[in-house]
Amino acid sequence: MSTAVRLPSAALGVRPTGRLRRRVRENITAYGLLCAALLCFAGFSWYPIVRGVLLSFQQVNFVTAPTWVGLENFQKLFADPQFWEAWVNTLLFTGLALVFGFAVPFAIAVLLNELRHGKAYFRLVVYLPVMLPPVVVALLWKWFYDPGPGLFNAALHAVGLPGLSWLDSPTTAMLSLVLVSTWANMGSATLIYLAALQTIPGDLYEAAELDGAGLWGRLRHVTIPQTRFALLVMLLLQIVATMQVFTEPYIMTGGGPGDSTVTVLLLLYKYAFFYNDFGTASALSLLLFVVLGVFGLFYVRLTRRAD
Amino acid sequence: MRTLVSESQLRTPRGKAVYWTVFVVVAVAFTAAFVFPLIWMVLGAMKTAPELARVPPTVLPQQANLGTYVEAWNFMSLAHFFLNTIIVVIGAWLVQLAVDVPAAYALSKLKPKLGNVVLGMMLATLMLPASALLVPTYLTITDVPLLGWNLVNNPLAIWLPGAANAFNIYLLKRFFDQIPGELIEASTLDGAGPIKTMVRVVLPLARPVLGVVSILSIVTAWKDFIWPLLVFSDPQAQTLSVALQRFAPDTPVNLLLAGLVLASVPTIVIFLIFQRNILAGLTAGSVKG
């Protein structure tokens, strides 16, 4: 906000009315330009946030007015064995996705940063899967995972290994989903790390080398500390993103076999659109929001400090 | 530029040998991991259904059969769903620009009273996980407050919530902030109003950021699945992604693969053309070391 408005107009030697009128007119124009955005945010972002919280404590059936039910929705969730399974599965997915999706892109980025040739090609291809619609990726990999004529078992057989049942077995289904999602998403993380690596000043490596640091020493004492911020941010973003996994289990397993790949979002979808129990679905959203909100706050604090 | 390994180290015979070994391994691994699956998809779409059922699979199709694409196009009425998707995507893009550009301009250059509060409230929505809002936003779509519209099966159900995009506003505002105030003042002195100034002076300068926002919004809308799945309950209104997963269980594999290839073409083509802008947009948002 301009300080000029608050200064006594005499000090500026401007007629108060002209200045004020211009300021008012500018404000009107500004809010005129803002009004479409304000309406969209109000209707489809701010209002749903409030409504989501209220819905968590209500029962809605679209015939009569919503009724307040206190914590009943939450009690219903806690009594549902699938609720606990969904959280365990989601945490398992997030954990496994971190093992692959966090470490591997960083390693790849470090490696790519050392290469003096073909960088444009590597950057291009690692990002190709990111550009595919997630539905295409899920359906394509479902076909790859086919234990019969699928690509993966064919590859395993070709090198003399026994095939796996991939999506068809409760022990490997979740891992299969993690692989697909990592393949589809690691391009962004890799390229963001690569950009961060390129900001490391070369003299730091020189200095470390003069101090007698070997390859590992330089990696540990220069590369990783220098990219710590990018690593942390990506870690948080990835946790938030993977905990909302939906498309892969929805299309590839439908939550099965058994309940082995039911995730929180899949359960939420079921409550809302199979049972039409929007109150309980909202309660589940609220829980998810609280859990993810913690990571979100970390993220905000981190980026604030960097500014 | 100096990286982990120094140039002099690479120039030794041993360094050269290690470098080229690593290079070849990376080149082969990357091609196998990221290009081969796509080639396998394209090849699969050329095979016949019985050939696809064979164990072990054939590598090359026994006869390259491009007719599968035509057959898939007709079998799944892909023309219809492509058109649906194009309407949804282009509309989402235009509405986002029409709503977010003036808003960012007003917040950046006109600085109205409470502008910072508005901006803060918009940016706060970035922190919210999208999925936590699915249910209440869906209910809002079925009965828009004050207007009483039911937007289910209506592209507006994608367009309007899509315009409430804080990331766009953030990117645009940050760019507008860098445009020197003198330019705006000069234009004002010439007698142009704020809107004329925006259109004549600021927008031409903002072409790079408009490009990034446009590509991001088009690609995101094309890839979107969960929200279109919820709001398009009528099969005829569905987008390509939603329709493909609905058709998948009852479609012969070769036709489905052809459908997948066709559905991927637009984003891949956009990527190959606008690679530079897309990768710039990727790192524009947050992370700088």
XYZ file of C-alpha atoms in Angstrom:
596
model
C 0.000 0.000 0.000
C 1.464 3.336 -0.948
C 2.508 5.480 1.945
C 1.589 8.614 0.043
C -2.053 8.142 0.930
C -1.337 8.164 4.615
C 0.873 11.263 4.594
C -0.870 14.533 5.364
C -1.696 15.938 1.987
C -0.341 19.360 2.922
C 3.110 17.863 3.204
C 2.875 16.746 -0.385
C 1.392 19.950 -1.615
C -1.338 18.117 -3.489
C -4.994 18.987 -3.335
C -6.524 16.306 -1.093
C -9.635 15.715 -3.158
C -7.840 15.086 -6.460
C -5.395 12.675 -4.896
C -8.083 10.861 -2.970
C -10.411 10.658 -5.921
C -7.649 9.151 -8.046
C -6.865 6.632 -5.345
C -10.533 5.671 -5.020
C -10.876 5.325 -8.757
C -7.766 3.124 -8.865
C -9.154 0.934 -6.119
C -12.410 0.519 -7.990
C -10.551 -0.443 -11.178
C -8.359 -2.836 -9.246
C -11.287 -4.609 -7.643
C -13.041 -4.628 -10.995
C -10.087 -6.540 -12.422
C -9.954 -8.760 -9.359
C -13.640 -9.564 -9.112
C -13.673 -12.621 -11.400
C -10.762 -14.155 -9.492
C -12.343 -13.284 -6.152
C -15.595 -14.961 -7.183
C -13.778 -18.101 -8.374
C -11.697 -18.325 -5.234
C -14.665 -17.564 -3.012
C -16.963 -20.080 -4.682
C -14.578 -22.913 -5.443
C -11.807 -22.611 -2.915
C -12.536 -20.566 0.201
C -16.155 -21.577 0.589
C -15.439 -25.307 0.058
C -12.717 -25.144 2.704
C -15.178 -23.883 5.291
C -17.889 -26.180 4.039
C -15.578 -29.184 4.178
C -14.922 -28.574 7.847
C -18.635 -28.140 8.604
C -19.586 -31.215 6.557
C -17.274 -33.352 8.661
C -19.677 -32.873 11.548
C -22.864 -33.202 9.523
C -24.920 -35.769 7.783
C -26.107 -34.832 4.298
C -28.633 -36.643 2.133
C -29.705 -33.858 -0.271
C -33.360 -34.383 0.585
C -33.612 -32.775 3.984
C -31.375 -30.095 5.466
C -28.029 -31.325 6.795
C -28.134 -32.376 10.440
C -25.374 -31.966 12.994
C -24.057 -35.294 14.179
C -21.081 -34.224 16.269
C -18.216 -36.694 16.019
C -20.332 -39.511 14.618
C -18.627 -39.381 11.205
C -15.246 -39.776 12.835
C -16.477 -42.613 15.030
C -17.810 -44.348 11.951
C -14.397 -44.013 10.306
C -12.494 -45.281 13.317
C -14.782 -48.298 13.491
C -14.170 -49.128 9.822
C -11.284 -51.603 9.532
C -10.662 -50.339 6.004
C -9.895 -46.914 7.433
C -6.847 -48.226 9.285
C -5.831 -50.405 6.377
C -6.060 -47.407 4.062
C -3.722 -45.373 6.258
C -1.240 -48.205 6.584
C -1.317 -48.742 2.819
C -0.951 -45.040 2.125
C 2.004 -44.751 4.491
C 3.533 -47.833 2.911
C 3.085 -46.286 -0.520
C 4.580 -42.988 0.637
C 7.489 -44.727 2.338
C 8.304 -46.910 -0.642
C 7.827 -43.987 -3.008
C 10.401 -42.058 -0.987
C 12.912 -44.870 -1.176
C 12.667 -44.916 -4.975
C 11.350 -41.506 -5.841
C 13.568 -39.483 -3.562
C 16.959 -41.152 -3.697
C 16.943 -42.322 -7.294
C 16.223 -38.944 -8.944
C 18.944 -37.320 -6.867
C 21.467 -39.964 -7.808
C 20.466 -39.621 -11.446
C 20.720 -35.847 -11.307
C 24.207 -36.021 -9.783
C 25.246 -38.455 -12.492
C 23.728 -36.360 -15.304
C 25.444 -33.264 -14.001
C 28.791 -34.980 -14.563
C 28.068 -35.956 -18.127
C 29.514 -33.716 -20.815
C 27.514 -35.181 -23.690
C 23.903 -35.865 -24.583
C 22.522 -33.908 -21.662
C 19.659 -32.471 -23.717
C 18.589 -35.984 -24.672
C 18.670 -37.267 -21.092
C 16.731 -34.275 -19.831
C 14.167 -34.791 -22.551
C 13.565 -38.496 -22.048
C 13.467 -38.473 -18.258
C 10.636 -35.950 -18.498
C 8.682 -37.813 -21.215
C 6.631 -39.922 -18.773
C 5.657 -36.785 -16.865
C 3.970 -35.544 -20.015
C 1.811 -38.638 -20.454
C -1.698 -38.490 -19.026
C -1.700 -40.525 -15.771
C -4.549 -42.648 -17.089
C -2.413 -43.647 -20.074
C 0.478 -44.522 -17.770
C -1.711 -46.606 -15.474
C -3.390 -48.542 -18.298
C -0.084 -49.030 -20.107
C 1.678 -50.382 -17.043
C -1.263 -52.586 -16.207
C -0.568 -54.249 -19.523
C 3.182 -54.425 -18.799
C 2.413 -56.089 -15.456
C 0.200 -58.739 -17.042
C 1.696 -62.002 -15.690
C 0.994 -63.763 -19.010
C 2.042 -61.835 -22.106
C 3.184 -58.761 -20.159
C 6.479 -57.052 -20.884
C 7.975 -57.378 -17.411
C 7.578 -61.096 -17.004
C 8.805 -61.564 -20.564
C 11.910 -59.592 -19.604
C 12.384 -61.649 -16.429
C 11.962 -64.905 -18.332
C 14.391 -63.702 -20.984
C 17.171 -63.448 -18.394
C 16.179 -66.743 -16.814
C 14.307 -65.403 -13.783
C 10.869 -66.583 -12.688
C 7.994 -64.213 -13.384
C 6.158 -62.272 -10.680
C 2.447 -61.870 -10.187
C 2.826 -58.073 -9.842
C -0.606 -56.531 -9.345
C -2.273 -59.875 -8.690
C -0.597 -60.638 -5.404
C -1.115 -58.711 -2.157
C 2.614 -58.799 -1.453
C 3.747 -57.191 -4.705
C 0.714 -55.075 -5.673
C 1.697 -52.011 -3.674
C 5.291 -52.181 -4.826
C 4.078 -52.364 -8.417
C 2.026 -49.212 -7.909
C 5.037 -47.456 -6.406
C 7.185 -48.410 -9.412
C 4.674 -47.039 -11.865
C 4.176 -43.820 -9.986
C 7.917 -43.316 -9.567
C 8.513 -43.890 -13.257
C 5.811 -41.416 -14.159
C 6.853 -38.660 -11.774
C 10.592 -38.813 -11.249
C 11.293 -36.558 -14.233
C 10.308 -33.399 -12.384
C 12.350 -34.203 -9.297
C 15.376 -35.123 -11.406
C 15.285 -31.884 -13.362
C 14.728 -29.764 -10.269
C 17.745 -31.397 -8.593
C 19.742 -30.896 -11.755
C 18.891 -27.189 -11.729
C 19.930 -26.988 -8.069
C 23.209 -28.812 -8.770
C 24.032 -26.325 -11.488
C 23.923 -23.453 -9.003
C 26.759 -24.933 -6.928
C 29.831 -22.692 -7.384
C 32.701 -24.633 -8.933
C 35.288 -23.202 -6.528
C 33.693 -25.136 -3.671
C 34.688 -28.356 -5.411
C 38.145 -26.946 -6.139
C 38.596 -25.966 -2.506
C 37.407 -29.349 -1.255
C 39.796 -31.038 -3.655
C 42.710 -28.935 -2.430
C 41.782 -29.979 1.100
C 42.203 -33.546 -0.041
C 38.546 -34.533 -0.325
C 37.948 -37.496 -2.624
C 34.878 -38.082 -4.733
C 32.783 -39.203 -1.753
C 34.093 -36.395 0.385
C 33.103 -33.806 -2.190
C 29.689 -35.403 -2.606
C 29.121 -35.447 1.152
C 30.591 -32.078 2.025
C 29.782 -30.007 -1.050
C 27.053 -31.475 -3.231
C 24.604 -32.596 -0.581
C 24.893 -29.573 1.754
C 24.642 -27.212 -1.214
C 21.440 -28.833 -2.474
C 19.990 -29.457 0.980
C 17.262 -26.887 0.456
C 16.056 -28.390 -2.815
C 16.225 -31.858 -1.287
C 14.136 -30.865 1.717
C 11.540 -29.032 -0.343
C 11.186 -31.959 -2.718
C 10.961 -34.367 0.197
C 8.014 -32.458 1.635
C 6.311 -31.954 -1.718
C 6.709 -35.611 -2.483
C 5.243 -36.745 0.808
C 2.247 -34.493 0.257
C 1.802 -35.694 -3.333
C 2.220 -39.409 -2.688
C -0.151 -39.443 0.256
C -2.850 -38.338 -2.164
C -2.270 -41.254 -4.524
C -5.455 -42.186 -6.351
C -5.220 -42.737 -10.100
C -2.852 -45.727 -10.030
C -4.740 -47.821 -7.459
C -8.124 -46.737 -8.850
C -7.293 -47.886 -12.368
C -4.790 -50.678 -11.816
C -6.034 -52.578 -8.780
C -9.278 -51.020 -7.600
C -7.816 -51.366 -4.099
C -7.190 -55.099 -4.377
C -6.216 -57.829 -4.177
C -8.120 -57.996 -0.913
C -7.709 -54.536 0.512
C -3.973 -54.449 -0.028
C -3.925 -51.278 -2.143
C -6.863 -49.340 -0.712
C -5.463 -45.864 -0.118
C -6.953 -42.998 1.863
C -8.144 -41.261 -1.265
C -9.639 -44.436 -2.677
C -11.577 -44.895 0.551
C -12.658 -41.266 0.440
C -13.930 -41.785 -3.099
C -15.808 -44.863 -1.970
C -17.485 -43.110 0.924
C -18.486 -40.148 -1.205
C -19.486 -41.759 -4.485
C -20.418 -45.352 -3.632
C -22.097 -44.849 -0.265
C -23.082 -41.207 -0.958
C -21.951 -40.535 2.594
C -20.485 -37.092 2.046
C -20.285 -36.335 5.763
C -17.948 -39.234 6.485
C -16.009 -38.567 3.294
C -15.494 -34.985 4.492
C -14.376 -36.197 7.895
C -11.774 -38.323 6.131
C -10.719 -35.332 3.993
C -10.311 -33.282 7.137
C -8.058 -35.932 8.691
C -5.991 -36.111 5.520
C -5.803 -32.356 5.471
C -4.552 -32.188 9.045
C -1.861 -34.774 8.371
C -0.733 -33.103 5.161
C -1.097 -29.654 6.692
C 1.782 -30.457 9.032
C 4.055 -31.057 6.048
C 2.609 -27.991 4.359
C 3.572 -25.830 7.329
C 7.116 -27.181 7.270
C 7.233 -26.328 3.590
C 6.051 -22.767 4.145
C 8.540 -22.203 6.966
C 11.318 -23.572 4.835
C 10.573 -21.441 1.787
C 9.994 -18.339 3.931
C 13.406 -18.712 5.476
C 14.945 -19.067 2.033
C 13.379 -15.780 0.932
C 31.630 -25.295 -15.301
C 33.363 -27.210 -12.558
C 31.331 -30.098 -11.149
C 31.971 -33.000 -8.817
C 34.588 -34.486 -11.101
C 37.265 -32.163 -12.465
C 38.142 -31.827 -16.150
C 41.731 -32.875 -15.523
C 40.549 -36.063 -13.851
C 38.381 -36.810 -16.866
C 41.272 -36.265 -19.244
C 43.427 -39.063 -17.824
C 43.176 -42.354 -19.746
C 41.464 -43.974 -16.777
C 39.104 -41.016 -16.409
C 38.184 -41.238 -20.070
C 37.513 -44.949 -19.847
C 35.327 -44.570 -16.768
C 33.508 -41.588 -18.256
C 32.595 -43.332 -21.489
C 31.564 -46.505 -19.701
C 29.255 -44.518 -17.435
C 27.990 -42.547 -20.413
C 27.056 -45.656 -22.377
C 25.426 -47.274 -19.351
C 23.361 -44.134 -18.676
C 22.400 -43.758 -22.332
C 21.262 -47.371 -22.581
C 19.493 -47.323 -19.214
C 17.662 -44.081 -19.943
C 16.532 -45.250 -23.349
C 15.411 -48.588 -21.926
C 13.588 -47.014 -19.005
C 11.924 -44.018 -20.587
C 11.798 -44.460 -24.358
C 11.413 -48.192 -24.763
C 8.070 -48.429 -22.880
C 6.629 -45.852 -25.269
C 7.997 -47.692 -28.297
C 6.554 -50.913 -26.876
C 3.169 -49.209 -26.619
C 3.306 -47.981 -30.219
C 4.436 -51.401 -31.461
C 1.760 -53.124 -29.382
C -0.896 -51.007 -31.015
C 0.196 -52.398 -34.386
C -0.112 -56.048 -33.390
C -3.272 -58.106 -33.676
C -5.168 -59.206 -30.571
C -4.079 -62.894 -30.893
C -0.471 -61.819 -31.394
C -0.642 -59.730 -28.206
C -1.820 -62.756 -26.241
C 1.270 -64.759 -27.168
C 3.819 -65.772 -24.503
C 6.605 -64.749 -24.891
C 5.545 -61.620 -26.760
C 6.773 -60.926 -30.263
C 9.123 -57.980 -30.478
C 8.116 -56.556 -33.837
C 4.545 -56.857 -35.104
C 4.205 -59.667 -37.609
C 2.746 -57.157 -39.996
C 2.685 -53.464 -39.271
C -1.010 -52.809 -39.019
C -1.853 -49.142 -38.820
C -5.522 -49.976 -39.334
C -5.743 -50.597 -35.578
C -5.697 -46.852 -35.040
C -8.662 -46.347 -37.342
C -10.466 -49.253 -35.721
C -9.775 -47.893 -32.219
C -10.859 -44.422 -33.311
C -14.231 -45.819 -34.368
C -14.621 -48.495 -31.679
C -14.289 -46.010 -28.790
C -15.717 -42.995 -30.734
C -12.482 -41.235 -29.938
C -13.406 -38.253 -32.129
C -16.214 -37.442 -29.716
C -14.026 -37.708 -26.624
C -11.160 -35.807 -28.230
C -13.594 -33.008 -28.959
C -14.894 -33.068 -25.360
C -11.350 -32.901 -24.057
C -10.332 -30.117 -26.416
C -13.333 -28.046 -25.327
C -12.523 -28.634 -21.671
C -8.801 -27.917 -22.095
C -9.035 -24.833 -24.310
C -11.817 -23.437 -22.147
C -9.857 -24.058 -18.955
C -6.858 -22.306 -20.467
C -8.782 -19.242 -21.696
C -10.767 -18.867 -18.481
C -7.597 -19.109 -16.419
C -5.923 -16.392 -18.461
C -9.001 -14.175 -18.466
C -9.417 -14.461 -14.705
C -5.871 -14.704 -13.380
C -4.038 -12.174 -15.564
C -6.165 -9.139 -14.607
C -6.164 -10.262 -10.976
C -2.373 -10.560 -10.867
C -2.029 -7.244 -12.667
C -4.323 -5.490 -10.201
C -2.468 -6.960 -7.235
C 0.931 -6.123 -8.664
C 0.498 -2.703 -10.222
C -2.669 -1.107 -8.830
C -2.041 -2.281 -5.267
C -5.585 -1.793 -3.976
C -6.442 -1.575 -0.299
C -6.362 -5.037 1.314
C -4.547 -6.319 -1.777
C -2.004 -8.114 0.367
C -4.735 -9.796 2.370
C -6.380 -11.014 -0.837
C -3.058 -12.277 -2.166
C -2.311 -14.017 1.125
C -5.678 -15.735 1.132
C -5.131 -16.887 -2.440
C -1.635 -18.199 -1.775
C -2.854 -19.962 1.354
C -4.903 -22.260 -0.875
C -1.650 -23.560 -2.375
C -0.949 -25.214 0.947
C -4.178 -27.171 0.840
C -3.901 -30.616 -0.645
C -6.283 -30.669 -3.614
C -7.810 -33.948 -2.517
C -8.955 -32.544 0.811
C -11.256 -30.232 -1.125
C -12.678 -32.795 -3.541
C -15.863 -33.517 -1.657
C -16.903 -29.982 -0.663
C -15.972 -28.621 -4.094
C -17.974 -31.375 -5.730
C -20.986 -30.502 -3.584
C -20.517 -26.852 -4.523
C -20.536 -27.807 -8.197
C -23.812 -29.661 -7.823
C -25.446 -26.549 -6.375
C -23.491 -23.340 -6.897
C -24.179 -20.964 -4.019
C -26.523 -18.034 -4.750
C -26.910 -19.064 -8.389
C -28.296 -22.517 -7.739
C -26.652 -23.960 -10.881
C -25.925 -27.647 -11.164
C -22.679 -27.848 -13.129
C -22.344 -31.636 -13.207
C -21.532 -32.683 -16.798
C -20.896 -29.048 -17.681
C -17.375 -27.918 -18.666
C -17.834 -24.938 -16.348
C -17.327 -27.443 -13.515
C -13.716 -27.708 -14.712
C -13.226 -24.116 -15.841
C -14.386 -22.145 -12.818
C -12.541 -24.057 -10.059
C -9.553 -24.204 -12.407
C -9.461 -20.411 -12.560
C -9.013 -20.268 -8.790
C -5.356 -21.049 -9.430
C -3.072 -19.382 -6.908
C 0.068 -20.678 -8.573
C -0.793 -18.853 -11.807
C -1.464 -15.666 -9.912
C 1.808 -16.039 -8.049
C 3.827 -16.578 -11.235
C 2.104 -13.725 -13.067
C 2.314 -11.286 -10.192
C 5.981 -12.013 -9.693
C 6.594 -11.197 -13.338
C 4.471 -8.033 -13.310
C 6.350 -6.871 -10.207
C 9.540 -6.757 -12.246
C 8.087 -4.452 -14.886
C 9.397 -0.975 -14.003
C 6.848 1.485 -12.669
C 8.133 4.172 -15.044
C 6.652 2.316 -17.995
C 3.248 2.308 -16.318
C 3.576 5.979 -15.368
C 4.593 6.955 -18.884
C 1.560 5.198 -20.246
C -0.678 6.860 -17.636
C 0.758 10.271 -18.537
C -0.140 9.537 -22.145
C -3.704 9.375 -20.911
C -4.152 5.581 -20.940
C -6.292 4.102 -18.168
C -5.095 1.124 -16.106
C -6.814 -1.402 -18.358
C -5.420 0.102 -21.532
C -1.990 0.180 -19.887
C -2.309 -3.478 -18.989
C -3.274 -4.529 -22.510
C -0.941 -2.219 -24.451
C 2.149 -2.052 -22.238
C 2.268 -4.877 -19.713
C 0.877 -7.873 -21.585
C 3.252 -7.605 -24.564
C 6.157 -7.595 -22.116
C 4.676 -10.521 -20.227
C 4.665 -12.874 -23.181
C 7.208 -15.305 -21.653
C 5.265 -15.764 -18.439
C 1.966 -15.956 -20.326
C 3.556 -18.757 -22.342
C 4.590 -20.663 -19.234
C 1.166 -20.252 -17.629
C -0.587 -21.270 -20.851
C 1.429 -24.416 -21.361
C 1.126 -25.410 -17.717
C -2.625 -24.947 -17.745
C -3.140 -26.805 -21.024
C -0.951 -29.751 -20.058
C -2.438 -29.977 -16.565
C -5.974 -29.901 -17.934
C -5.173 -32.566 -20.523
C -3.646 -34.857 -17.880
C -6.319 -34.295 -15.252
C -8.235 -37.365 -14.198
C -9.810 -37.382 -10.760
C -11.781 -34.139 -11.017
C -13.200 -34.873 -14.501
C -14.030 -38.369 -13.241
C -16.179 -36.839 -10.522
C -17.905 -34.091 -12.451
C -18.624 -35.932 -15.710
C -20.994 -38.676 -14.649
C -22.651 -38.746 -18.076
C -20.488 -40.995 -20.300
C -21.150 -38.760 -23.304
C -19.731 -35.711 -21.526
C -16.511 -37.399 -20.397
C -12.986 -36.396 -21.301
C -10.599 -38.772 -23.038
C -8.832 -39.891 -19.841
C -12.083 -40.719 -18.094
C -13.525 -42.438 -21.156
C -10.382 -44.532 -21.736
C -10.417 -46.003 -18.250
C -14.141 -46.708 -18.618
C -13.588 -48.493 -21.945
C -10.436 -50.335 -20.813
C -12.026 -53.504 -19.383
C -14.151 -54.204 -22.480
C -11.762 -53.169 -25.221
C -9.396 -55.522 -27.098
C -5.839 -54.777 -25.987
C -4.585 -53.647 -29.383
C -7.402 -51.116 -29.742
C -6.892 -49.875 -26.200
C -3.164 -49.396 -26.848
C -3.935 -47.436 -29.994
C -6.250 -45.271 -27.896
C -3.493 -44.715 -25.340
C -1.056 -43.694 -28.048
C -3.535 -41.241 -29.520
C -4.343 -39.771 -26.106
C -0.621 -39.187 -25.461
C 0.130 -37.491 -28.767
C -1.073 -33.975 -27.856
C 0.958 -33.584 -24.653
C 4.037 -35.224 -26.140
C 3.882 -32.941 -29.169
C 3.414 -29.901 -26.938
C 6.411 -31.065 -24.924
C 8.642 -31.517 -27.952
C 7.730 -28.060 -29.238
C 7.752 -26.103 -25.984
C 10.335 -28.133 -24.089
C 12.278 -25.044 -23.057
C 9.253 -23.228 -21.627
C 7.970 -26.305 -19.830
C 11.260 -27.000 -18.142
C 11.578 -23.302 -17.269
C 8.125 -23.386 -15.685
C 9.157 -26.448 -13.698
C 11.898 -24.651 -11.840
C 10.198 -21.233 -11.811
C 7.933 -22.048 -8.918
C 10.066 -22.778 -5.963
C 13.369 -24.371 -5.704
C 16.491 -22.318 -6.028
C 19.538 -23.566 -4.172
